[in-house]
């Protein structure tokens, strides 16, 4: 490494090329090729993700260095590896493994935020209980983790919230997070909630070779979610701009650096348990992913149920490399740890993929008690970790190793327990679990500390009728299914047939559930929501059977292939085909496709390979058919051997069978993969039309704004002259009302008024309205009965234009800054109210561009209580969008005015005024739909 002479440098390069060529030859013995620094690792040398991991391990061992984890996905040529090799630090010697860290601070008791109703209330509870307690140990590029306390988490999220407020993020608006695991993600997720928005986690692009499919899928997600902002990393700016061009709702693309320029926000929206906490888009197998709506109540119910089932407490330590854009990592690892105050050791998924032993060493170093991973991660540990890599490893404190998010392999469960028993891992720590996004994350958990039940059933009855008949130990054709536990407390499971009738134990059918964290449906997708529900029960989309309450999942419902009366499960055949030499393991899709001529279902096998030789391809096709006959008693109707990266997968690595079927039936499956440059060109061209549409829409908005602005400045002087010269106050009101309504009609601005009957008909009152825009006064004049008096700030008198007009309408001006004059004005307001004048207040005193209801000043409510007059809350919706603060031109929109029921004062003192304020503000907050900024 870092050779001092040209000869040594050339020798090191040659050694690198020999390592790369040797591994390529092992993978593809029939295709020996010359390896140069410019060879393409994917297209020319045939390295997939797993072989890249192996390659990095061999290079690191040969040169005694630690290569960057990012090379697993970023390296395109040996030249990239050579450049990284020259800069890589020396690897830690095998006999100098990291010692366990000293125990950190621990909670003084096991109290939890049981009364919290939202995620933000959970954070506030910890902030009050132990602000300096370390919440996350975050591993980055070095071996020492960054410690993030609850106070630091709150302050970081507050800075993001403040920055989002300056971007005009409205209550309930969605913000897409295309960020990797790290502090930026943690701050951004909670920051969006603190700003009143709804986070939408999506995963960042991993490889240029799959950029087209990646972006195409995210266009659908962003469009369905109506995301207004996209938060992403600097490297993703270019693909993000392409998304921006194709998603009409998307206003801006921001990076974490741009969200930390403002000071932290101390504002906290008043969220309700039923408010949406975030949208979890199912990585699903279809081309149009569905956004699962998860409320704060859903999340907390599921977290409390899972924690209760496993006895979680602050004494636990959760170690996770799972990505935070996936429900298992986001809810199971992070939010669960946040709730129970157990330290979370967080590392990048790439750190695990590059060196799987890091996961186990993190458990050793921090005394991890809980961790979770899909089945493939346990397999990766078995295949890629050498004994010398884990000498001295201690896994004895690991009490629960959750295995979920994909089918659990009985073979993996057995082998992992056997291999790592020598390092303190207990067989009973392995805990297969079952869950789905529609249930938040967890649905079925096993009892703590039991052996994993593995059910061996006879193949023929299961495939013929779905009956799980126990098989003898001597039955070599038996199918094996792993038990995933029972439904969590408060959750119910059932298995039904196609007609919805409940099935007895050990009969396979459609798995349904119900429980406190069940989603209300898919966001803006009523058709899929209807399919999700079966009365009070929700369809999981999986096939399963129950045995005395124990859940055994057998297959995806739509993945089941019915051929000649037999039920064929794709998992087993995919695994067997993946073992055939030349087939890329884990890159096989087996699915059914209806024959358009006969109407029967065909068995299709789609397998990736690097082979191009016709003889080899023929051999592989024959081998695949042999496996199909052996396992299903029928040969495949169609076997397709396709180039790498043809088989579509989800963000968590699961095969998207329905999407593969769609490509197959459309005839696109046989096309060779396009180069990254060609994909970028196609994406850029496809973005052209949406960009033109967006430009056209902006032009129309600009023209409308200019028209409306000009119209205002034509009408305003005319009606101003008419009003100030009118001899009677009643005429002034009639003219102002006519001008306001004419402006609304000519600008095509619909105005809907609700609740006018709530205005007292026989006595005066005090009107209080939220303040959103300069249009608010015009809206009240246009929609409410005339005769009330505005209460306005004294500064408006400095403008002769405003002063003359407002005085003609009977406006009362009050001082805000001089305390003596302000007190005198308050007394004057009380006298006017007692004298029978209806006063109209904007108790916020001002307005801002960002949405949200500001604190109310007391003047209106003191006047009402002192005069014994009712307060009538009036809610305005729409003016802020049409003409936000600091906007040069208005936008088109609609306006709604809701007049609430009058609130009678209970007394005439300060406490009565406080009650009036609180009740009126609560009503306006409920109606306006904006966050509470008090």
XYZ file of N, CA, C and O in Angstrom, residues 480-654:
700
model
N -40.678 -27.830 5.224
C -40.405 -27.338 6.576
C -40.872 -25.891 6.708
O -40.538 -25.044 5.869
N -41.644 -25.612 7.760
C -42.097 -24.265 8.046
C -41.731 -23.907 9.481
O -41.803 -24.738 10.379
N -41.345 -22.659 9.661
C -40.873 -22.191 10.967
C -42.004 -21.466 11.688
O -42.675 -20.601 11.105
N -42.213 -21.783 12.959
C -43.222 -21.116 13.758
C -42.792 -19.712 14.143
O -41.670 -19.495 14.592
N -43.705 -18.744 13.981
C -43.384 -17.335 14.243
C -44.077 -16.799 15.483
O -44.164 -15.574 15.672
N -44.594 -17.694 16.339
C -45.198 -17.242 17.576
C -46.696 -17.036 17.465
O -47.342 -17.444 16.505
N -47.234 -16.359 18.459
C -48.658 -16.089 18.550
C -48.918 -14.601 18.368
O -47.999 -13.789 18.452
N -50.176 -14.243 18.136
C -50.521 -12.830 18.014
C -50.168 -12.068 19.283
O -50.313 -12.577 20.395
N -49.684 -10.858 19.128
C -49.351 -10.018 20.279
C -50.593 -9.768 21.129
O -51.724 -9.876 20.633
N -50.431 -9.428 22.412
C -51.597 -9.134 23.254
C -52.472 -8.047 22.629
O -51.984 -6.990 22.239
N -53.766 -8.333 22.538
C -54.698 -7.392 21.932
C -54.883 -7.585 20.441
O -55.723 -6.913 19.828
N -54.110 -8.487 19.822
C -54.188 -8.742 18.390
C -54.787 -10.136 18.163
O -54.580 -11.054 18.967
N -55.505 -10.284 17.058
C -56.161 -11.553 16.758
C -55.813 -11.982 15.335
O -55.770 -11.158 14.419
N -55.593 -13.284 15.173
C -55.271 -13.869 13.872
C -56.352 -14.880 13.505
O -56.930 -15.536 14.374
N -56.600 -14.999 12.199
C -57.457 -16.077 11.727
C -57.046 -16.443 10.309
O -56.444 -15.634 9.592
N -57.361 -17.660 9.908
C -57.075 -18.164 8.570
C -58.402 -18.516 7.917
O -59.221 -19.238 8.503
N -58.621 -17.989 6.708
C -59.905 -18.183 6.028
C -59.667 -18.722 4.622
O -58.578 -18.602 4.062
N -60.735 -19.311 4.056
C -60.650 -19.783 2.679
C -61.024 -18.649 1.725
O -61.230 -17.504 2.139
N -61.168 -18.957 0.450
C -61.445 -17.936 -0.560
C -62.794 -17.261 -0.337
O -62.998 -16.120 -0.758
N -63.730 -17.946 0.323
C -65.055 -17.381 0.570
C -65.135 -16.647 1.909
O -66.177 -16.129 2.284
N -64.018 -16.597 2.636
C -63.998 -15.907 3.912
C -64.417 -16.747 5.099
O -64.612 -16.221 6.198
N -64.536 -18.076 4.905
C -64.904 -18.968 6.001
C -63.669 -19.363 6.785
O -62.618 -19.678 6.198
N -63.792 -19.370 8.119
C -62.648 -19.725 8.950
C -62.267 -21.189 8.750
O -63.132 -22.058 8.626
N -60.978 -21.442 8.727
C -60.463 -22.795 8.534
C -59.982 -23.368 9.861
O -59.540 -22.619 10.746
N -60.013 -24.664 10.009
C -59.522 -25.282 11.250
C -57.994 -25.240 11.308
O -57.322 -24.859 10.353
N -57.459 -25.660 12.444
C -56.015 -25.743 12.607
C -55.401 -26.627 11.521
O -56.012 -27.600 11.053
N -54.191 -26.248 11.137
C -53.368 -27.007 10.191
C -54.004 -27.089 8.805
O -53.768 -28.020 8.058
N -54.782 -26.074 8.449
C -55.285 -25.936 7.088
C -54.824 -24.580 6.553
O -55.094 -23.538 7.138
N -54.128 -24.614 5.416
C -53.590 -23.387 4.835
C -54.708 -22.540 4.225
O -55.618 -23.037 3.568
N -54.627 -21.246 4.474
C -55.580 -20.302 3.898
C -55.034 -18.893 3.989
O -53.854 -18.676 4.281
N -55.887 -17.954 3.729
C -55.493 -16.542 3.755
C -55.444 -16.045 5.187
O -56.397 -16.181 5.936
N -54.321 -15.443 5.558
C -54.118 -14.956 6.916
C -54.711 -13.553 7.056
O -54.424 -12.669 6.238
N -55.532 -13.353 8.074
C -56.115 -12.054 8.380
C -55.832 -11.701 9.836
O -55.550 -12.570 10.658
N -55.921 -10.404 10.142
C -55.670 -9.965 11.513
C -56.542 -8.757 11.833
O -57.087 -8.085 10.960
N -56.595 -8.457 13.105
C -57.135 -7.192 13.592
C -56.417 -6.863 14.904
O -55.937 -7.756 15.604
N -56.354 -5.563 15.208
C -55.630 -5.165 16.408
C -55.527 -3.663 16.508
O -55.891 -2.921 15.574
N -55.012 -3.150 17.625
C -55.015 -1.703 17.888
C -54.112 -0.881 16.982
O -54.275 0.340 16.925
N -53.167 -1.520 16.288
C -52.293 -0.743 15.404
C -52.627 -0.938 13.932
O -51.848 -0.542 13.057
N -53.789 -1.550 13.649
C -54.179 -1.766 12.252
C -54.382 -0.422 11.556
O -55.033 0.478 12.073
N -53.809 -0.298 10.373
C -53.920 0.944 9.613
C -55.365 1.238 9.245
O -56.190 0.327 9.142
N -55.638 2.523 9.023
C -56.974 2.899 8.534
C -57.072 2.693 7.028
O -58.156 2.798 6.454
N -55.943 2.428 6.357
C -55.975 2.191 4.921
C -54.752 2.746 4.231
O -53.768 3.141 4.872
N -54.799 2.761 2.912
C -53.703 3.265 2.089
C -53.980 4.710 1.695
O -55.104 5.064 1.329
N -52.964 5.525 1.745
C -53.100 6.960 1.518
C -53.557 7.238 0.091
O -52.936 6.800 -0.871
N -54.660 7.918 -0.051
C -55.200 8.335 -1.338
C -55.312 7.145 -2.311
O -54.981 7.250 -3.478
N -55.777 6.031 -1.788
C -55.909 4.839 -2.624
C -57.120 4.035 -2.140
O -56.974 2.968 -1.529
N -58.335 4.550 -2.399
C -59.533 3.874 -1.883
C -59.738 2.471 -2.444
O -60.247 1.595 -1.744
N -59.317 2.245 -3.677
C -59.527 0.919 -4.279
C -58.722 -0.145 -3.541
O -59.250 -1.209 -3.179
N -57.426 0.114 -3.297
C -56.613 -0.856 -2.583
C -57.039 -0.957 -1.121
O -56.906 -2.024 -0.510
N -57.531 0.135 -0.556
C -58.012 0.087 0.819
C -59.206 -0.847 0.944
O -59.322 -1.612 1.907
N -60.106 -0.800 -0.031
C -61.257 -1.715 -0.010
C -60.797 -3.170 -0.065
O -61.370 -4.039 0.602
N -59.793 -3.457 -0.849
C -59.281 -4.829 -0.952
C -58.596 -5.271 0.338
O -58.529 -6.459 0.641
N -58.067 -4.301 1.093
C -57.345 -4.620 2.329
C -58.284 -5.152 3.397
O -57.921 -6.046 4.162
N -59.503 -4.600 3.452
C -60.414 -4.921 4.551
C -61.410 -6.002 4.160
O -61.915 -6.042 3.045
N -61.685 -6.865 5.121
C -62.744 -7.866 5.028
C -63.587 -7.694 6.297
O -63.380 -8.391 7.293
N -64.499 -6.731 6.264
C -65.219 -6.374 7.477
C -64.270 -5.718 8.464
O -63.590 -4.748 8.147
N -64.201 -6.283 9.671
C -63.297 -5.773 10.702
C -61.886 -6.335 10.574
O -60.982 -5.902 11.282
N -61.704 -7.287 9.675
C -60.406 -7.956 9.534
C -59.629 -7.355 8.369
O -60.215 -6.877 7.400
N -58.317 -7.419 8.454
C -57.443 -6.935 7.400
C -56.719 -8.116 6.764
O -56.234 -9.023 7.472
N -56.631 -8.117 5.452
C -55.904 -9.160 4.737
C -54.407 -8.874 4.788
O -53.972 -7.774 4.470
N -53.626 -9.872 5.157
C -52.171 -9.700 5.197
C -51.534 -9.910 3.822
O -50.420 -9.456 3.580
N -52.236 -10.635 2.934
C -51.634 -10.988 1.651
C -50.796 -12.242 1.716
O -50.207 -12.654 0.714
N -50.749 -12.884 2.899
C -49.954 -14.096 3.072
C -50.852 -15.305 3.264
O -51.990 -15.196 3.756
N -50.320 -16.467 2.887
C -50.948 -17.747 3.174
C -50.278 -18.354 4.404
O -49.062 -18.232 4.573
N -51.054 -18.989 5.250
C -50.501 -19.521 6.493
C -51.451 -20.564 7.054
O -52.565 -20.756 6.559
N -51.005 -21.237 8.102
C -51.895 -22.080 8.883
C -51.547 -21.891 10.359
O -50.444 -21.451 10.710
N -52.518 -22.177 11.208
C -52.348 -22.071 12.656
C -52.359 -23.459 13.275
O -53.034 -24.363 12.786
N -51.598 -23.586 14.335
C -51.598 -24.840 15.084
C -51.582 -24.476 16.565
O -50.548 -24.074 17.106
N -52.763 -24.585 17.202
C -52.925 -24.215 18.618
C -52.392 -22.803 18.877
O -51.726 -22.531 19.874
N -52.692 -21.909 17.945
C -52.316 -20.517 18.099
C -50.987 -20.146 17.483
O -50.723 -18.967 17.251
N -50.138 -21.138 17.236
C -48.835 -20.866 16.627
C -49.021 -20.592 15.134
O -49.755 -21.299 14.429
N -48.331 -19.554 14.657
C -48.462 -19.132 13.267
C -47.338 -19.724 12.415
O -46.152 -19.595 12.737
N -47.727 -20.347 11.293
C -46.773 -20.846 10.304
C -47.112 -20.208 8.958
O -48.160 -20.487 8.373
N -46.257 -19.335 8.494
C -46.479 -18.647 7.220
C -45.881 -19.500 6.106
O -44.727 -19.938 6.193
N -46.656 -19.719 5.054
C -46.212 -20.626 3.989
C -45.849 -19.918 2.695
O -44.979 -20.363 1.962
N -46.558 -18.801 2.371
C -46.312 -18.168 1.081
C -47.086 -16.860 1.009
O -47.974 -16.603 1.824
N -46.726 -16.024 0.044
C -47.557 -14.880 -0.291
C -48.796 -15.388 -1.027
O -48.712 -16.286 -1.866
N -49.932 -14.775 -0.729
C -51.188 -15.207 -1.341
C -51.124 -15.101 -2.859
O -51.426 -16.049 -3.590
N -50.710 -13.955 -3.386
C -50.672 -13.769 -4.832
C -49.514 -14.495 -5.487
O -49.475 -14.637 -6.704
N -48.529 -14.936 -4.673
C -47.393 -15.662 -5.235
C -47.693 -17.147 -5.422
O -46.967 -17.842 -6.128
N -48.719 -17.634 -4.753
C -49.067 -19.048 -4.872
C -49.450 -19.360 -6.317
O -50.242 -18.656 -6.933
N -48.883 -20.416 -6.853
C -49.140 -20.824 -8.235
C -50.018 -22.077 -8.207
O -49.687 -23.050 -7.534
N -51.140 -22.028 -8.905
C -52.043 -23.174 -8.962
C -51.946 -23.771 -10.353
O -52.332 -23.135 -11.347
N -51.411 -24.984 -10.426
C -51.205 -25.626 -11.731
C -51.662 -27.070 -11.642
O -51.171 -27.823 -10.786
N -52.601 -27.425 -12.507
C -53.142 -28.787 -12.547
C -53.666 -29.217 -11.174
O -53.472 -30.343 -10.734
N -54.310 -28.260 -10.475
C -54.892 -28.572 -9.180
C -53.898 -28.625 -8.049
O -54.263 -28.968 -6.919
N -52.650 -28.278 -8.291
C -51.620 -28.330 -7.254
C -51.212 -26.909 -6.864
O -51.129 -26.023 -7.713
N -50.965 -26.727 -5.566
C -50.514 -25.428 -5.056
C -48.987 -25.428 -4.978
O -48.400 -26.200 -4.206
N -48.374 -24.580 -5.750
C -46.911 -24.533 -5.820
C -46.427 -23.272 -5.101
O -46.816 -22.158 -5.443
N -45.578 -23.470 -4.098
C -44.992 -22.345 -3.373
C -43.664 -21.977 -4.024
O -42.798 -22.837 -4.223
N -43.475 -20.713 -4.367
C -42.284 -20.341 -5.141
C -40.977 -20.373 -4.367
O -39.912 -20.585 -4.946
N -41.010 -20.174 -3.026
C -39.763 -20.013 -2.278
C -38.812 -21.194 -2.429
O -37.616 -21.035 -2.689
N -39.363 -22.397 -2.264
C -38.512 -23.578 -2.279
C -37.855 -23.767 -3.640
O -36.664 -24.063 -3.740
N -38.624 -23.587 -4.718
C -38.059 -23.753 -6.060
C -37.030 -22.657 -6.348
O -35.992 -22.928 -6.966
N -37.286 -21.444 -5.914
C -36.311 -20.361 -6.117
C -34.998 -20.679 -5.419
O -33.907 -20.466 -5.981
N -35.081 -21.183 -4.211
C -33.870 -21.520 -3.468
C -33.099 -22.638 -4.165
O -31.864 -22.594 -4.266
N -33.822 -23.634 -4.649
C -33.160 -24.759 -5.321
C -32.521 -24.325 -6.632
O -31.391 -24.725 -6.955
N -33.213 -23.497 -7.415
C -32.650 -23.012 -8.681
C -31.424 -22.154 -8.415
O -30.442 -22.181 -9.179
N -31.427 -21.407 -7.320
C -30.283 -20.566 -6.990
C -29.022 -21.348 -6.691
O -27.913 -20.782 -6.736
N -29.158 -22.631 -6.372
C -27.981 -23.474 -6.096
C -27.359 -24.052 -7.362
O -26.275 -24.622 -7.309
N -28.027 -23.911 -8.507
C -27.504 -24.464 -9.761
C -26.302 -23.643 -10.209
O -26.369 -22.402 -10.234
N -25.175 -24.257 -10.553
C -23.993 -23.516 -11.010
C -24.323 -22.611 -12.194
O -24.988 -23.025 -13.145
N -23.891 -21.371 -12.097
C -24.141 -20.402 -13.157
C -25.300 -19.479 -12.878
O -25.406 -18.402 -13.471
N -26.222 -19.872 -11.976
C -27.364 -19.028 -11.612
C -26.964 -18.144 -10.438
O -26.330 -18.602 -9.481
N -27.326 -16.877 -10.496
C -27.025 -15.957 -9.399
C -27.954 -16.244 -8.225
O -29.163 -16.088 -8.325
N -27.346 -16.672 -7.132
C -28.134 -17.033 -5.963
C -28.872 -15.817 -5.432
O -28.312 -14.737 -5.326
N -30.143 -15.998 -5.079
C -30.949 -14.897 -4.586
C -31.523 -14.027 -5.677
O -32.173 -13.017 -5.390
N -31.280 -14.383 -6.934
C -31.761 -13.602 -8.069
C -32.618 -14.468 -8.978
O -32.425 -14.528 -10.199
N -33.557 -15.190 -8.365
C -34.465 -16.087 -9.087
C -35.893 -15.728 -8.691
O -36.192 -15.542 -7.504
N -36.757 -15.604 -9.685
C -38.176 -15.344 -9.437
C -38.995 -16.450 -10.080
O -38.834 -16.742 -11.274
N -39.852 -17.071 -9.295
C -40.771 -18.096 -9.791
C -42.183 -17.543 -9.628
O -42.570 -17.114 -8.549
N -42.945 -17.530 -10.703
C -44.295 -16.971 -10.638
C -45.199 -17.662 -11.644
O -44.729 -18.369 -12.551
N -46.490 -17.465 -11.494
C -47.459 -18.004 -12.418
C -47.944 -16.943 -13.380
O -48.034 -15.764 -13.034
N -48.236 -17.349 -14.598
C -48.752 -16.427 -15.609
C -49.843 -17.141 -16.402
O -49.632 -18.270 -16.882
N -50.983 -16.496 -16.524
C -52.121 -17.129 -17.200
C -51.878 -17.165 -18.705
O -51.545 -16.144 -19.322
N -52.039 -18.336 -19.293
C -51.912 -18.501 -20.731
C -53.139 -17.867 -21.405
O -54.280 -18.282 -21.147
N -52.944 -16.858 -22.263
C -54.096 -16.180 -22.870
C -54.929 -17.090 -23.768
O -56.117 -16.836 -23.982
N -54.325 -18.156 -24.283
C -55.062 -19.057 -25.178
C -55.884 -20.085 -24.415
O -57.080 -20.268 -24.668
N -55.225 -20.761 -23.455
C -55.908 -21.841 -22.747
C -56.569 -21.389 -21.462
O -57.459 -22.073 -20.940
N -56.134 -20.244 -20.915
C -56.682 -19.768 -19.655
C -56.100 -20.459 -18.440
O -56.494 -20.175 -17.310
N -55.177 -21.399 -18.626
C -54.544 -22.081 -17.495
C -53.302 -21.320 -17.052
O -52.743 -20.511 -17.798
N -52.861 -21.594 -15.813
C -51.701 -20.889 -15.274
C -50.418 -21.626 -15.626
O -50.298 -22.845 -15.426
N -49.461 -20.881 -16.144
C -48.165 -21.439 -16.508
C -47.163 -21.206 -15.385
O -47.234 -20.200 -14.683
N -46.214 -22.100 -15.254
C -45.128 -21.966 -14.284
C -43.923 -21.352 -15.002
O -43.398 -21.917 -15.954
N -43.501 -20.186 -14.541
C -42.413 -19.452 -15.175
C -41.271 -19.310 -14.182
O -41.485 -18.952 -13.013
N -40.058 -19.600 -14.634
C -38.848 -19.437 -13.826
C -37.970 -18.382 -14.489
O -37.579 -18.537 -15.650
N -37.680 -17.332 -13.741
C -36.828 -16.250 -14.227
C -35.560 -16.265 -13.386
O -35.605 -16.111 -12.167
N -34.418 -16.495 -14.038
C -33.160 -16.636 -13.303
C -32.064 -15.802 -13.958
O -31.914 -15.810 -15.182
N -31.318 -15.096 -13.123
C -30.218 -14.274 -13.640
C -28.941 -15.114 -13.779
O -28.680 -16.002 -12.970
N -28.173 -14.787 -14.799
C -26.900 -15.473 -15.027
C -25.965 -14.569 -15.813
O -26.416 -13.662 -16.523
N -24.659 -14.838 -15.651
C -23.653 -14.140 -16.460
C -23.306 -14.926 -17.720
O -22.609 -14.422 -18.601
N -23.766 -16.140 -17.777
C -23.401 -17.018 -18.896
C -24.011 -16.523 -20.200
O -25.154 -16.031 -20.230
N -23.265 -16.676 -21.269
C -23.755 -16.343 -22.613
C -23.567 -17.494 -23.594
O -24.132 -17.469 -24.689
N -22.777 -18.493 -23.198
C -22.524 -19.622 -24.086
C -23.798 -20.452 -24.258
O -24.406 -20.877 -23.267
N -24.226 -20.727 -25.510
C -25.485 -21.464 -25.743
C -25.506 -22.839 -25.084
O -26.549 -23.263 -24.563
N -24.381 -23.529 -25.093
C -24.353 -24.854 -24.491
C -24.575 -24.784 -22.979
O -25.292 -25.611 -22.390
N -23.926 -23.790 -22.348
C -24.099 -23.622 -20.901
C -25.528 -23.236 -20.563
O -26.096 -23.698 -19.569
N -26.102 -22.373 -21.364
C -27.476 -21.961 -21.115
C -28.438 -23.136 -21.255
O -29.397 -23.260 -20.475
N -28.190 -24.006 -22.216
C -29.023 -25.199 -22.393
C -28.889 -26.129 -21.191
O -29.874 -26.702 -20.714
N -27.635 -26.277 -20.701
C -27.428 -27.132 -19.522
C -28.183 -26.584 -18.308
O -28.826 -27.326 -17.567
N -28.113 -25.256 -18.116
C -28.767 -24.640 -16.970
C -30.284 -24.760 -17.068
O -30.975 -25.016 -16.074
N -30.819 -24.614 -18.279
C -32.266 -24.749 -18.470
C -32.725 -26.155 -18.112
O -33.753 -26.346 -17.451
N -31.952 -27.144 -18.534
C -32.296 -28.528 -18.214
C -32.234 -28.773 -16.703
O -33.105 -29.447 -16.128
N -31.221 -28.202 -16.064
C -31.083 -28.380 -14.618
C -32.241 -27.729 -13.869
O -32.740 -28.264 -12.866
N -32.676 -26.584 -14.355
C -33.808 -25.906 -13.714
C -35.078 -26.741 -13.848
O -35.853 -26.887 -12.902
N -35.281 -27.317 -14.998
C -36.465 -28.152 -15.185
C -36.398 -29.413 -14.322
O -37.424 -29.893 -13.833
N -35.209 -29.959 -14.143
C -35.065 -31.125 -13.273
C -35.480 -30.782 -11.842
O -36.175 -31.559 -11.178
N -35.042 -29.614 -11.375
C -35.417 -29.187 -10.024
C -36.929 -28.957 -9.931
O -37.559 -29.294 -8.927
N -37.509 -28.367 -10.970
C -38.945 -28.113 -10.968
C -39.723 -29.422 -10.880
O -40.698 -29.533 -10.109
N -39.330 -30.419 -11.644
C -40.016 -31.714 -11.620
C -39.849 -32.369 -10.264
O -40.794 -32.936 -9.694
N -38.620 -32.286 -9.692
C -38.362 -32.940 -8.414
C -39.203 -32.341 -7.291
O -39.660 -33.059 -6.396
N -39.412 -31.033 -7.330
C -40.092 -30.365 -6.222
C -41.584 -30.192 -6.451
O -42.352 -30.128 -5.486
N -42.009 -30.064 -7.698
C -43.422 -29.756 -7.968
C -44.117 -30.818 -8.809
O -45.306 -30.677 -9.098
N -43.372 -31.847 -9.221
C -43.910 -32.895 -10.081
C -44.373 -32.378 -11.444
O -45.195 -33.001 -12.111
N -43.868 -31.246 -11.828
C -44.176 -30.705 -13.151
C -43.013 -29.838 -13.605
O -42.339 -29.210 -12.793
N -42.782 -29.828 -14.910
C -41.701 -28.993 -15.436
C -42.196 -27.568 -15.621
O -43.394 -27.304 -15.678
N -41.244 -26.652 -15.719
C -41.598 -25.255 -15.940
C -42.095 -25.063 -17.364
O -41.581 -25.680 -18.306
N -43.094 -24.213 -17.541
C -43.595 -23.916 -18.880
C -42.652 -22.974 -19.622
O -42.596 -22.988 -20.848
N -41.951 -22.146 -18.885
C -41.030 -21.205 -19.526
C -39.890 -20.932 -18.561
O -40.109 -20.604 -17.391
N -38.666 -21.098 -19.050
C -37.456 -20.801 -18.279
C -36.726 -19.671 -18.988
O -36.371 -19.804 -20.162
N -36.511 -18.574 -18.298
C -35.824 -17.433 -18.891
C -34.530 -17.186 -18.132
O -34.556 -16.928 -16.918
N -33.413 -17.283 -18.827
C -32.105 -16.961 -18.263
C -31.751 -15.557 -18.734
O -31.579 -15.315 -19.922
N -31.691 -14.616 -17.804
C -31.621 -13.197 -18.142
C -30.367 -12.566 -17.532
O -29.750 -13.117 -16.612
N -29.970 -11.387 -18.030
C -28.777 -10.711 -17.501
C -28.992 -10.262 -16.056
O -30.125 -10.165 -15.578
N -27.893 -9.972 -15.348
C -27.990 -9.492 -13.968
C -28.848 -8.231 -13.863
O -28.938 -7.435 -14.794
N -29.492 -8.097 -12.702
C -30.320 -6.938 -12.353
C -31.616 -6.879 -13.155
O -32.230 -5.826 -13.263
N -32.023 -8.027 -13.736
C -33.320 -8.085 -14.407
C -34.424 -8.409 -13.419
O -35.517 -7.854 -13.492
N -34.138 -9.318 -12.484
C -35.115 -9.692 -11.464
C -35.288 -8.511 -10.510
O -34.330 -8.054 -9.894
N -36.512 -8.027 -10.402
C -36.782 -6.841 -9.588
C -36.919 -7.224 -8.116
O -37.477 -8.262 -7.779
N -36.377 -6.346 -7.258
C -36.407 -6.591 -5.819
C -36.900 -5.349 -5.091
O -36.879 -4.246 -5.628
N -37.313 -5.559 -3.840
C -37.717 -4.442 -2.994
C -36.486 -3.854 -2.314
O -35.374 -4.365 -2.434
N -36.700 -2.777 -1.542
C -35.589 -2.140 -0.840
C -34.974 -3.061 0.199
O -33.807 -2.901 0.560
N -35.736 -4.026 0.723
C -35.200 -4.959 1.705
C -34.714 -6.248 1.067
O -34.392 -7.204 1.779
N -34.648 -6.315 -0.264
C -34.066 -7.459 -0.943
C -35.038 -8.564 -1.303
O -34.621 -9.606 -1.816
N -36.333 -8.366 -1.087
C -37.305 -9.411 -1.419
C -37.649 -9.363 -2.907
O -37.675 -8.295 -3.513
